XYZ file of C-alpha atoms in Angstrom:
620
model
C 116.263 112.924 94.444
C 117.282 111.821 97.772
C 117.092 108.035 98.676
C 116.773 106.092 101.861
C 120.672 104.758 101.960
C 121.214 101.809 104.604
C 124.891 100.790 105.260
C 126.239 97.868 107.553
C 129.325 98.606 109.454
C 131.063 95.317 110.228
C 133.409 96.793 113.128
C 133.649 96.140 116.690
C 133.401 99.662 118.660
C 134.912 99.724 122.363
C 134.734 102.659 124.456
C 137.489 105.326 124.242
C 140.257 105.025 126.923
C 140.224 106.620 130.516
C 141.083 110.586 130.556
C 144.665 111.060 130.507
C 146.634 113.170 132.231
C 146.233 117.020 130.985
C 149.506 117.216 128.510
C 148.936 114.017 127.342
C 147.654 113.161 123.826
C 143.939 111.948 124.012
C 143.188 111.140 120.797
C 139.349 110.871 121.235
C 139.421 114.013 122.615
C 140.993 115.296 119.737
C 138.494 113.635 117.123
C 135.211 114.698 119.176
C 135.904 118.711 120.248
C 134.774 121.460 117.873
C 135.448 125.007 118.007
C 133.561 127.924 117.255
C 133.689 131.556 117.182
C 130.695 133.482 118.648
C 129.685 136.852 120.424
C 128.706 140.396 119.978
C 129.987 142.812 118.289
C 132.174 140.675 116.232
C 133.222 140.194 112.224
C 133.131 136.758 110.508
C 137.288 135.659 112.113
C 136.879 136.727 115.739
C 135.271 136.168 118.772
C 134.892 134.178 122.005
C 136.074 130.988 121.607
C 133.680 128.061 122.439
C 134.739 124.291 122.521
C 132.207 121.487 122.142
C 133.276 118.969 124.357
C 131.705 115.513 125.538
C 128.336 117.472 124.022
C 128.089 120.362 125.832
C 129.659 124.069 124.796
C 132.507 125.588 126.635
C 135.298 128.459 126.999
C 138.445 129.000 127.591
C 139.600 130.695 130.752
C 141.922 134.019 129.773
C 144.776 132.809 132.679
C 147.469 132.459 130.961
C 146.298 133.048 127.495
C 148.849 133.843 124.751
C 149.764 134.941 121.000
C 150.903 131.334 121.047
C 147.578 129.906 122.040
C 145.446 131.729 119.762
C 148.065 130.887 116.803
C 147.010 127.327 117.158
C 142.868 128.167 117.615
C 143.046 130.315 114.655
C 144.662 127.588 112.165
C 141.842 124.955 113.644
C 139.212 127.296 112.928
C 140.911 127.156 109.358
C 142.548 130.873 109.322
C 146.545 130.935 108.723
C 147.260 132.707 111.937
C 145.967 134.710 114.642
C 146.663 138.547 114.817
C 145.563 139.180 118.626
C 143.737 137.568 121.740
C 140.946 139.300 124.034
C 140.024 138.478 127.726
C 137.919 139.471 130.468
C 134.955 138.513 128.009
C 135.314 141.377 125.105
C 132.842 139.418 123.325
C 130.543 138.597 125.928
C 130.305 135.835 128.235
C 129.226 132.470 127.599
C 127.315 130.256 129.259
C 127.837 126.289 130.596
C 131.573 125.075 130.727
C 134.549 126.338 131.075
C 136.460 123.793 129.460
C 140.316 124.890 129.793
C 142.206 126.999 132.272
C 145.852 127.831 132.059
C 146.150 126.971 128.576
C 149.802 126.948 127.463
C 150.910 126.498 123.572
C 154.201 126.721 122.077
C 152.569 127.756 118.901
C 153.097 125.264 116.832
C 150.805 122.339 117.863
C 148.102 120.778 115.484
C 145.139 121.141 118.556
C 144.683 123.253 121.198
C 144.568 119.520 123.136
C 147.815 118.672 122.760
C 149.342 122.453 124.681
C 149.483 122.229 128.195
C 146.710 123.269 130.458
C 144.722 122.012 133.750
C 142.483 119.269 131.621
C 139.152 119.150 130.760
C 136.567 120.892 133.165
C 139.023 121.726 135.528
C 138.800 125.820 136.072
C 139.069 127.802 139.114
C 137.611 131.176 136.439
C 134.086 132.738 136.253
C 132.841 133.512 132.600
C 134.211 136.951 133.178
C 137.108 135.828 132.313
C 136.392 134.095 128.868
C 138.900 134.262 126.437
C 138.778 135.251 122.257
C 140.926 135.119 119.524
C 141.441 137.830 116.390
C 142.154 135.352 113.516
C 143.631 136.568 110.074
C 140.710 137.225 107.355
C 143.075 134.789 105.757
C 141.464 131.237 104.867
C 144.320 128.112 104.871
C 144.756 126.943 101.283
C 142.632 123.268 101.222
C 141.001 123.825 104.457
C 138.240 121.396 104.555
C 135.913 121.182 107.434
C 135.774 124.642 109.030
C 134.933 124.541 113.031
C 133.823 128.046 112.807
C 130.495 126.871 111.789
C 128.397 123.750 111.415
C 127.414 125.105 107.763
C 125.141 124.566 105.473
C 123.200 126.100 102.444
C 120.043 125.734 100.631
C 117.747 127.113 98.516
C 113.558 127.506 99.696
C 110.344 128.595 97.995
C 111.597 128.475 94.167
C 109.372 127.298 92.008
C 112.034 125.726 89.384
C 115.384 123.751 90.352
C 118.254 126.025 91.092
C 116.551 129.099 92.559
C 114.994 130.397 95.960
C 115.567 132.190 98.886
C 119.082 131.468 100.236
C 119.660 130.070 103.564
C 122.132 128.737 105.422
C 122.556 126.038 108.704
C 124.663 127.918 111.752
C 124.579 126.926 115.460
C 122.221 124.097 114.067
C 119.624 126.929 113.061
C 118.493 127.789 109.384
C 118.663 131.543 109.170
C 118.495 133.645 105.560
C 120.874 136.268 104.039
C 120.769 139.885 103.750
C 120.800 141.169 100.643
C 122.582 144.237 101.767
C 125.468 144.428 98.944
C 124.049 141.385 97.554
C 126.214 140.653 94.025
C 125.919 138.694 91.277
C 129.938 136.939 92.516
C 128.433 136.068 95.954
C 125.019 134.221 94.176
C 127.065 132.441 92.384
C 129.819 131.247 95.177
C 125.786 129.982 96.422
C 125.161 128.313 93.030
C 128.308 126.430 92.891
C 128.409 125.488 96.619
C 124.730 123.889 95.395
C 125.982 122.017 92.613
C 124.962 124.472 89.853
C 126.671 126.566 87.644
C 127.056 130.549 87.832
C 124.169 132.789 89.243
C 122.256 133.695 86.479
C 120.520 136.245 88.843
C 120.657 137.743 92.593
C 117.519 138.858 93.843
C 116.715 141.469 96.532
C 113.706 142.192 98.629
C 112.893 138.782 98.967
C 111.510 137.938 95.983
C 111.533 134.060 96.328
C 109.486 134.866 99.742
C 110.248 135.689 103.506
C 112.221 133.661 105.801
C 111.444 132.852 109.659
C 113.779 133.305 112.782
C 117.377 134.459 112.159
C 119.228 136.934 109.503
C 122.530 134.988 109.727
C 124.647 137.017 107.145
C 124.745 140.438 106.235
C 126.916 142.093 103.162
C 128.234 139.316 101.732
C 131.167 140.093 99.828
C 132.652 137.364 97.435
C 134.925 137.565 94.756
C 133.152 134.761 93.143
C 136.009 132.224 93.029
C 135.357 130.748 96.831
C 134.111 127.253 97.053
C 131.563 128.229 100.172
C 130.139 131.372 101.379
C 131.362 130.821 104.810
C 135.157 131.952 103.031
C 133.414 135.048 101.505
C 133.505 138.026 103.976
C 130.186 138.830 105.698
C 129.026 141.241 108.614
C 127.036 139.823 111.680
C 124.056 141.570 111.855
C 121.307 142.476 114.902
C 118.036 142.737 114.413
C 117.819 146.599 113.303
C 119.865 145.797 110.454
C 117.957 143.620 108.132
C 114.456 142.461 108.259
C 112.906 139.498 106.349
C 111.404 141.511 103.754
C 115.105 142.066 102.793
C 116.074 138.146 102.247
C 118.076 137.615 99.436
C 118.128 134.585 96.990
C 119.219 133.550 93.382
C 118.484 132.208 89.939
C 121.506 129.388 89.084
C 122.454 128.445 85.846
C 121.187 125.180 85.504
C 121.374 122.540 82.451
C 118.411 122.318 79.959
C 117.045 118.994 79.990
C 114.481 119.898 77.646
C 111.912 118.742 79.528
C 108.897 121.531 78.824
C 108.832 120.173 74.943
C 107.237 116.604 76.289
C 104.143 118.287 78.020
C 101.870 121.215 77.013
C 98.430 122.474 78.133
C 95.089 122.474 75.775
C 91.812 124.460 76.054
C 92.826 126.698 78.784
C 91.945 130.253 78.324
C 95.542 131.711 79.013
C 98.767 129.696 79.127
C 98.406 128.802 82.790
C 95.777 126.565 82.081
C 94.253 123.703 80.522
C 94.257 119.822 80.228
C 97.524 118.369 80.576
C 98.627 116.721 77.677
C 101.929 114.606 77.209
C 103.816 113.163 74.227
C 104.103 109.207 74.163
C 106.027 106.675 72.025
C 103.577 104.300 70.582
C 104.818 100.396 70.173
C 105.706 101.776 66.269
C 108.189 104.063 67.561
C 105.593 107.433 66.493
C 105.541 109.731 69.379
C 101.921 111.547 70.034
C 100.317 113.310 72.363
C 97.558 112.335 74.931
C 95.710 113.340 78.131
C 96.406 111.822 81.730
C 93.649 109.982 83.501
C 92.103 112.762 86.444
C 91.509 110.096 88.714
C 93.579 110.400 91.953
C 95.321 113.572 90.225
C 95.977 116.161 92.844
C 97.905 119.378 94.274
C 101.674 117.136 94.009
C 101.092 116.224 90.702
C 99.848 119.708 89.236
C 102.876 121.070 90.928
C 105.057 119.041 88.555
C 103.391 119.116 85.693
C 103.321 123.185 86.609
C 107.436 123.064 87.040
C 108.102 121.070 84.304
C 105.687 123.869 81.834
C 108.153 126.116 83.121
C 105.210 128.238 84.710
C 105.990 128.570 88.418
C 103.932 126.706 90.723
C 100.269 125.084 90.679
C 97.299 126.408 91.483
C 95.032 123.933 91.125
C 95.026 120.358 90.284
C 91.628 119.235 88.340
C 90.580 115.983 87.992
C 87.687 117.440 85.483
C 87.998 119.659 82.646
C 84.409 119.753 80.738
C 84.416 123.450 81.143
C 87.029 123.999 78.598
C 87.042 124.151 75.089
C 87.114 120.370 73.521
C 87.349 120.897 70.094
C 90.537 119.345 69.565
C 91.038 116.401 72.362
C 93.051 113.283 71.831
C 93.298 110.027 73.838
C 94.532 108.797 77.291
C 97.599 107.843 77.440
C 98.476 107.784 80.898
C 96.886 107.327 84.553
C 97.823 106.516 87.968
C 99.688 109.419 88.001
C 101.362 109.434 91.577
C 104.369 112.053 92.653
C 105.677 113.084 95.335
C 106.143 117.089 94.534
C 109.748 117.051 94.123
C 109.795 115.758 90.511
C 111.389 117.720 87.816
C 108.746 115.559 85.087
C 105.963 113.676 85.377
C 107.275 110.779 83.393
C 109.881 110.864 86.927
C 106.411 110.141 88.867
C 104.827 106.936 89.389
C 102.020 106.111 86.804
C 100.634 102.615 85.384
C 102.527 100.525 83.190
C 98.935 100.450 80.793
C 96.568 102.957 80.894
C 93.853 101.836 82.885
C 90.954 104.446 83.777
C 87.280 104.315 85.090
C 86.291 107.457 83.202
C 87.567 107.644 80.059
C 85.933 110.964 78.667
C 87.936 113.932 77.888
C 86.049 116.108 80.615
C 87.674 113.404 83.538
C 91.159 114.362 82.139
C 93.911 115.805 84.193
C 93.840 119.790 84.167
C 96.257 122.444 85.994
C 96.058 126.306 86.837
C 99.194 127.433 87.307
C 100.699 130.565 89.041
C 103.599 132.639 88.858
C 103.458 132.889 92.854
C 102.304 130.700 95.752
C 101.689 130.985 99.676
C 103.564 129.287 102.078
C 102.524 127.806 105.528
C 105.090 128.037 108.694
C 104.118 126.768 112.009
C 105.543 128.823 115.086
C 107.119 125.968 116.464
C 108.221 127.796 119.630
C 104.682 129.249 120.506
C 103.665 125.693 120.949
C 106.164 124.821 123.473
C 105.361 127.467 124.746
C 101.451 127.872 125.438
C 100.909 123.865 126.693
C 99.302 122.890 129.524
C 96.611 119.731 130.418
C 92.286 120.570 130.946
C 89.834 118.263 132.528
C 86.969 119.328 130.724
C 82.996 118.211 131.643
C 81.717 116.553 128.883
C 78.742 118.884 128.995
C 81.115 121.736 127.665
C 82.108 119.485 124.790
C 79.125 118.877 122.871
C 80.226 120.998 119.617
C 83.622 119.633 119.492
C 82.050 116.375 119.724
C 79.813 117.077 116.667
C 83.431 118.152 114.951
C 85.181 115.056 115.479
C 87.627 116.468 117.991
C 87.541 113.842 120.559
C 88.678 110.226 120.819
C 86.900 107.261 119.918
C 86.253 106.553 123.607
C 84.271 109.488 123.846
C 81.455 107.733 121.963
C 80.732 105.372 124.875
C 81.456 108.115 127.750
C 78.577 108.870 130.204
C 77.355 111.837 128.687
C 76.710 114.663 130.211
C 78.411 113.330 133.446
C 82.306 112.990 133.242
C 84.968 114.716 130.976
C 87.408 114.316 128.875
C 91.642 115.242 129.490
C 92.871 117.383 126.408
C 96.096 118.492 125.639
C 96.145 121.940 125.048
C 98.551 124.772 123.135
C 98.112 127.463 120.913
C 98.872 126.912 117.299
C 100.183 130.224 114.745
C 100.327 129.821 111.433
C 102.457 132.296 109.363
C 102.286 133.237 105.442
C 105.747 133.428 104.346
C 104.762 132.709 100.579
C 104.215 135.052 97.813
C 100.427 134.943 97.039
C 97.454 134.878 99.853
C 96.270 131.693 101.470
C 92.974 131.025 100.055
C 90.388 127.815 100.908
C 90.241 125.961 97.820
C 86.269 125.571 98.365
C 84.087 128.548 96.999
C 82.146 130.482 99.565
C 79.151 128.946 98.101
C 80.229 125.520 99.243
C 81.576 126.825 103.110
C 79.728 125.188 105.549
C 77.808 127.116 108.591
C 78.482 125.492 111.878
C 75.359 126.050 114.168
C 77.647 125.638 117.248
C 80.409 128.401 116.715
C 78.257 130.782 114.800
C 80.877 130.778 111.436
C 81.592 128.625 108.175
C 84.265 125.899 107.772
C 85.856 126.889 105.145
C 88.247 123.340 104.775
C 87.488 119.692 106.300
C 90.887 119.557 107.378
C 93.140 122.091 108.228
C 95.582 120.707 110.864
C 96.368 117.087 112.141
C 97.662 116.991 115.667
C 99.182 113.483 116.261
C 100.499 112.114 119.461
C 102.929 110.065 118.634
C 104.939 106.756 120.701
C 108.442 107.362 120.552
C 108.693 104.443 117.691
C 106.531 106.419 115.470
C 102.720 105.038 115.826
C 100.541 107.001 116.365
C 98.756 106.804 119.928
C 95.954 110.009 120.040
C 94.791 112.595 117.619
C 92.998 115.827 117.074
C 91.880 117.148 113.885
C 90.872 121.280 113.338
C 88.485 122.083 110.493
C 89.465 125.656 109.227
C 87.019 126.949 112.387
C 87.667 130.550 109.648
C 91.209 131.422 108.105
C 91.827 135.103 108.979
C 94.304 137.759 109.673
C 95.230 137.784 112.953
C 98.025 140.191 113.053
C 100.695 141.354 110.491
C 104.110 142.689 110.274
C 104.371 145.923 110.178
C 103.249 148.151 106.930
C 100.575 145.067 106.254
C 97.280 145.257 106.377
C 94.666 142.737 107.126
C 92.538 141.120 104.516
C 90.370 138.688 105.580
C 88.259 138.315 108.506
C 85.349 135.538 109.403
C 83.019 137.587 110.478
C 79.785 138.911 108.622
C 80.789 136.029 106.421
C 83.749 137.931 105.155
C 86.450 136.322 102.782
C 88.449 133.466 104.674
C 92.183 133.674 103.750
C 95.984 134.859 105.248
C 97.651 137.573 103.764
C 101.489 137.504 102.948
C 103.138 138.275 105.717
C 100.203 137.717 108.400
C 99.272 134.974 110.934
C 96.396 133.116 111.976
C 96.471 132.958 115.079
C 94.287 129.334 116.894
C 94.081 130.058 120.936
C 94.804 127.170 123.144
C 91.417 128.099 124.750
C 88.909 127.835 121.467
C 87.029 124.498 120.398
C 89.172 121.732 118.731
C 92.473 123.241 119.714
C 93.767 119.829 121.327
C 94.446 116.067 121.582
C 92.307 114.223 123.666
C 94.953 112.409 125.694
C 92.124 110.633 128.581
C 93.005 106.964 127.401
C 96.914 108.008 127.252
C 99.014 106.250 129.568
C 102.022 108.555 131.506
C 105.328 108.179 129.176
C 107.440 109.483 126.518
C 105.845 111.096 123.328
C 106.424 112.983 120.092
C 103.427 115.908 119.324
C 103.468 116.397 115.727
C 101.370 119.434 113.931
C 100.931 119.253 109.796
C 99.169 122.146 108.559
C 97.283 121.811 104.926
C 97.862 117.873 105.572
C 96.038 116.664 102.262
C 97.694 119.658 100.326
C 94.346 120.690 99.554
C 95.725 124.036 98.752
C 99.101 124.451 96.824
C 101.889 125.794 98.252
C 105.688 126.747 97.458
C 107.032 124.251 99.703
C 105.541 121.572 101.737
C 108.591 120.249 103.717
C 108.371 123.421 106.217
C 104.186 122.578 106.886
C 105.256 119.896 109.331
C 106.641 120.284 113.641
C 107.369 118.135 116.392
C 108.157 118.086 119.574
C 109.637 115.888 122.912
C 106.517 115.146 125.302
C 106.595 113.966 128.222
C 103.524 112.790 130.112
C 103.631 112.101 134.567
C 99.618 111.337 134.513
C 99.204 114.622 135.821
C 101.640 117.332 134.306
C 102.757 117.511 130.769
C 106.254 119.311 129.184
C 107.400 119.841 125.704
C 110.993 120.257 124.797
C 112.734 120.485 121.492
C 109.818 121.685 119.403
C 110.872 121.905 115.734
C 110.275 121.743 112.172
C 110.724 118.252 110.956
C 113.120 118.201 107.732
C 115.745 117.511 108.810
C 118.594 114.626 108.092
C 119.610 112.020 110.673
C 121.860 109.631 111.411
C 120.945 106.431 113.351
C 124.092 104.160 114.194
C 123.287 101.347 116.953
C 124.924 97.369 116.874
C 126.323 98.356 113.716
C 123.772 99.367 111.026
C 124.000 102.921 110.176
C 120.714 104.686 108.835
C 120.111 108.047 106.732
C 117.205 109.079 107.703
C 115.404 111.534 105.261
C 112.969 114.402 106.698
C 112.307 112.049 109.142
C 112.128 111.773 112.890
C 114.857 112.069 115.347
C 116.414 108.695 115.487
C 119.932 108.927 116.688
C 121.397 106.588 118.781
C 125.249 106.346 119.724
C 126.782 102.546 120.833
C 130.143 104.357 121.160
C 131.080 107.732 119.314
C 132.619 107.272 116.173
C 133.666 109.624 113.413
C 132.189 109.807 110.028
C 132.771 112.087 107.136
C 129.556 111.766 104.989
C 129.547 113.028 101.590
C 126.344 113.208 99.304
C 126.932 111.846 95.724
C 124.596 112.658 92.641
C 120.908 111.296 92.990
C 121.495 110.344 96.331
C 124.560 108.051 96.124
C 126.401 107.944 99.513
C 130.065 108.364 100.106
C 131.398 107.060 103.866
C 134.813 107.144 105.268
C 135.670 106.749 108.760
């Protein structure tokens, strides 16, 4: 498990040195640029080459250009040599910078910096002219940190450690895999690269669910002895290629920790149910077994009692189980039962030192369903960037949302019907990327009619909308009741399923959206007591997990926001798991699926390496 890691640096940073002259060395220079390949068509060693300089992307003017010069690009990309060079844009043109004009290399210099050109930014070219390199499909024995990509891999919607859909981190944007020629070799190079042992499977037609936005990688082929897939040869691919319901992903090898023989289910009427029952060491040293305390039990901790079973994911998380059969129960012997999801055991979760417990019958013990498959909830981040805008609207049009909840506290005291209210407005898509349906948790005898919109709620809560200060606290709020959870639209060879009207199930379908217009009831923060500034809008779907799901960490977006009083603009929406760095006056932060909090005094250079369990490694 990952673990908040602070560090104190105890150095003195000063600014780097003015810009030298163009053929001198500039040794900041050379510890801040980065290289990449990029453009279309292209294979996995050649393309337009792009330098990240002073934050910003940039090319290389063709004037000049030599053998020579892409000899030296090549071996910092981490190939042995180049083979050829392309101008006048073969792979496209970029866009922003051109960094370097009249580049001029002997061939044997360690960075492109240190050859002779006209310096940084200066460029009398047009994008036209961009410059590429053909590099050798030959990897340099060693070769650490590759510049072709900022690359990383991980593994989403398994249901047990060491398997899931395979992704990986390029341009800063997680994309899946193809599994076009998708071996058993290349799931393990995955597997390893993960911390695992060998594959012990590679599954096709995304059988560990569908990704969202980019294919990445397309026939993979590894020989199975490469430390990262980024060595393994791969095709770029457009969309016609591949399509999600082609990701591929893999089963690793993983130790047995025996961990499925210290839990067990009772009463159920198949395996994938019953009261959860785990085996205790009594004061005597006798080990028994005993039921958990239901109180507080919920959705995170029937999803790892459900992993640790070995029976995929959780359904349901009971905190009664009279309806089962109760001819054989046995004591409490745990409660307070509190995890976070990720646990591989419960005895890994929090829980109380003694058993304490307000209802101590068998039929208030813990219970699970569990399921071989679950859903899984995606916000369309970029819709919501998209579709903003600010509404004055007259109080007397707000009467129904009012009922709901959906204003601010203010709103209570406002001059009804005279006046309104100022609501921050977008449209909100939720996609199914999961393997099972969506479903409300609540029977449809339990839905509740709402007089105003003419339907049933079939959750309390379906989505928070925060507005949050740029320090975290939160400053406004919206909340949506599941107004009905239906099929919007599907991909293509999907059909529909649920619909809310004629009081018709309430659900999404795999591979289907739900689709919440910025102009329907409760689709908004009331933002009338806001003052103009800086923000962060955050959206959590399924926010008190009332319905299981595969993955939680992808439920969760943000965005920039800023407010003049009278306009509003959203920049940088995305989903919020990523890893951060904070460094300012020298403390240095890790920051896990947490905000953006990065702050830089002066630019320094860190090589950060994750140990076991969260242990960090730092050299500078």
């Amino acid at each position: 498990m990952l673990k908040w890691v602070r560090l104190k640096l105890h150095l003195c940073f000063t600014p780097p040195p003015p810009a030298p002259s163009p053929v001198e060395l500039n040794l900041w220079d050379l510890l801040t640029s980065h290289f990449r390949l990029v453009g279309y068509p292209r294979k996995h060693n050649e393309g337009r080459i792009e330098i990240f300089y002073k934050g910003e992307w940039g090319t290389i003017c063709d004037d000049d250009f030599s053998l020579s010069n892409a000899n030296v690009l090549c071996r910092q990309l981490g190939f042995v040599s180049a083979t050829g060079w392309t101008h006048s844009a073969k792979y496209g043109k970029g866009l922003g910078k051109i960094w370097l004009d009249n580049v001029q290399c002997n061939g044997g210099e360690k960075s492109i910096e240190l050859c002779k050109s006209r310096g940084w930014g200066n460029s009398d070219c047009t994008h036209d002219e961009d410059a590429g390199v053909v590099c050798k499909d030959e990897r340099l024995p060693g070769f650490v940190h590759s510049n072709i990509i900022d690359s990383t891999v991980r593994l989403k919607g398994g249901a047990k450690l060491g398997e899931g859909r395979v992704e990986v981190l390029r341009n800063n944007e997680w994309g899946t895999v193809c599994d076009d020629r998708w071996t058993l070799l290349s799931a393990s190079v995955v597997c390893r690269e993960l911390g695992f042992g060998s594959a012990k499977e590679a599954l096709t037609g995304a059988r560990m669910g569908q990704g969202m936005g980019p294919i990445h990688m397309n026939e993979v082929l590894c020989l199975g002895t490469e430390k990262s897939m980024w060595n393994c040869g791969f095709k770029n691919i457009t969309s016609e290629d591949c399509q999600h319901v082609e990701d591929a992903a893999v089963r690793c090898n993983t130790p047995y920790m025996a961990l499925e023989n210290s839990i067990r289910l009772t009463g159920g009427r198949t395996r994938y149910e019953g009261r959860v029952e785990v085996l205790s060491t009594e004061a005597n040293g006798t080990r028994s077994w005993g039921l958990i305390c239901g109180g507080a039990w919920g959705t995170k901790e029937a999803m790892v009692a459900c992993r640790q079973l070995g029976l995929g994911y959780a359904n349901h998380g009971l905190q009664e189980t009279w309806y089962w059969d109760s001819s054989n129960v046995t004591e409490m012997v745990m409660s307070g039962v509190k995890c976070t999801g990720n646990e591989m055991s419960l005895s890994h979760c929090q829980h109380h030192r003694t058993v304490s417990c307000q209802k101590t019958a068998a039929k208030f013990s813990a219970g699970v369903i569990c399921s071989e498959t679950a859903s899984d909830l995606v916000p369309n981040a970029p819709l919501v960037q998209q579709s903003v805008y600010i509404e004055d609207r007259p109080l007397h049009m707000l009467y129904c949302a009012a009922e709901e909840n959906c204003l601010s506290k203010s709103a209570a005291s406002a001059n009804w019907p005279y006046g309104h209210r100022r609501l921050l407005r977008f449209s909100s898509q939720i996609h199914n990327i999961g393997r099972a349906d969506f479903r409300p948790k609540a029977g449809r005898h339990s839905w509740v009619w709402h007089a105003c919109h003419g339907h049933y709620h079939s959750m309390d809560i379906f989505t928070h909308y925060d507005l949050l200060s740029s320090n975290g606290t939160k400053v406004a709020e919206g909340h949506k009741a599941s107004f009905c959870l239906e099929d919007t639209e599907c991909h293509e060879g999907i059909s529909k399923r649920y619909e809310c009207a004629n009081f018709g199930e309430q659900g999404i379908t795999v591979g289907c959206w739900d689709l919440y217009r910025h102009d329907i009831d409760c689709q908004w923060i009331d933002i009338t007591d806001i003052k103009p500034g800086n923000y962060i809008l955050q959206i959590v779907i399924n926010p008190n997990f009332e319905v299981a799901e595969s993955d939680f960490t992808n439920n969760a977006m943000k965005c920039n926001c800023k407010y003049d009083g009278h306009r509003i603009w959203l920049h940088n929406c995305h989903m919020g798991e990523k890893l951060y760095l904070y460094i300012c006056y020298g403390k240095l932060t890790w920051v896990y699926k947490g905000s953006l909090l990065l702050t830089w005094v002066y630019k320094v250079i860190l090589l950060l390496t994750w140990v076991y369990k969260g242990s960090l490694l730092l050299t500078y």
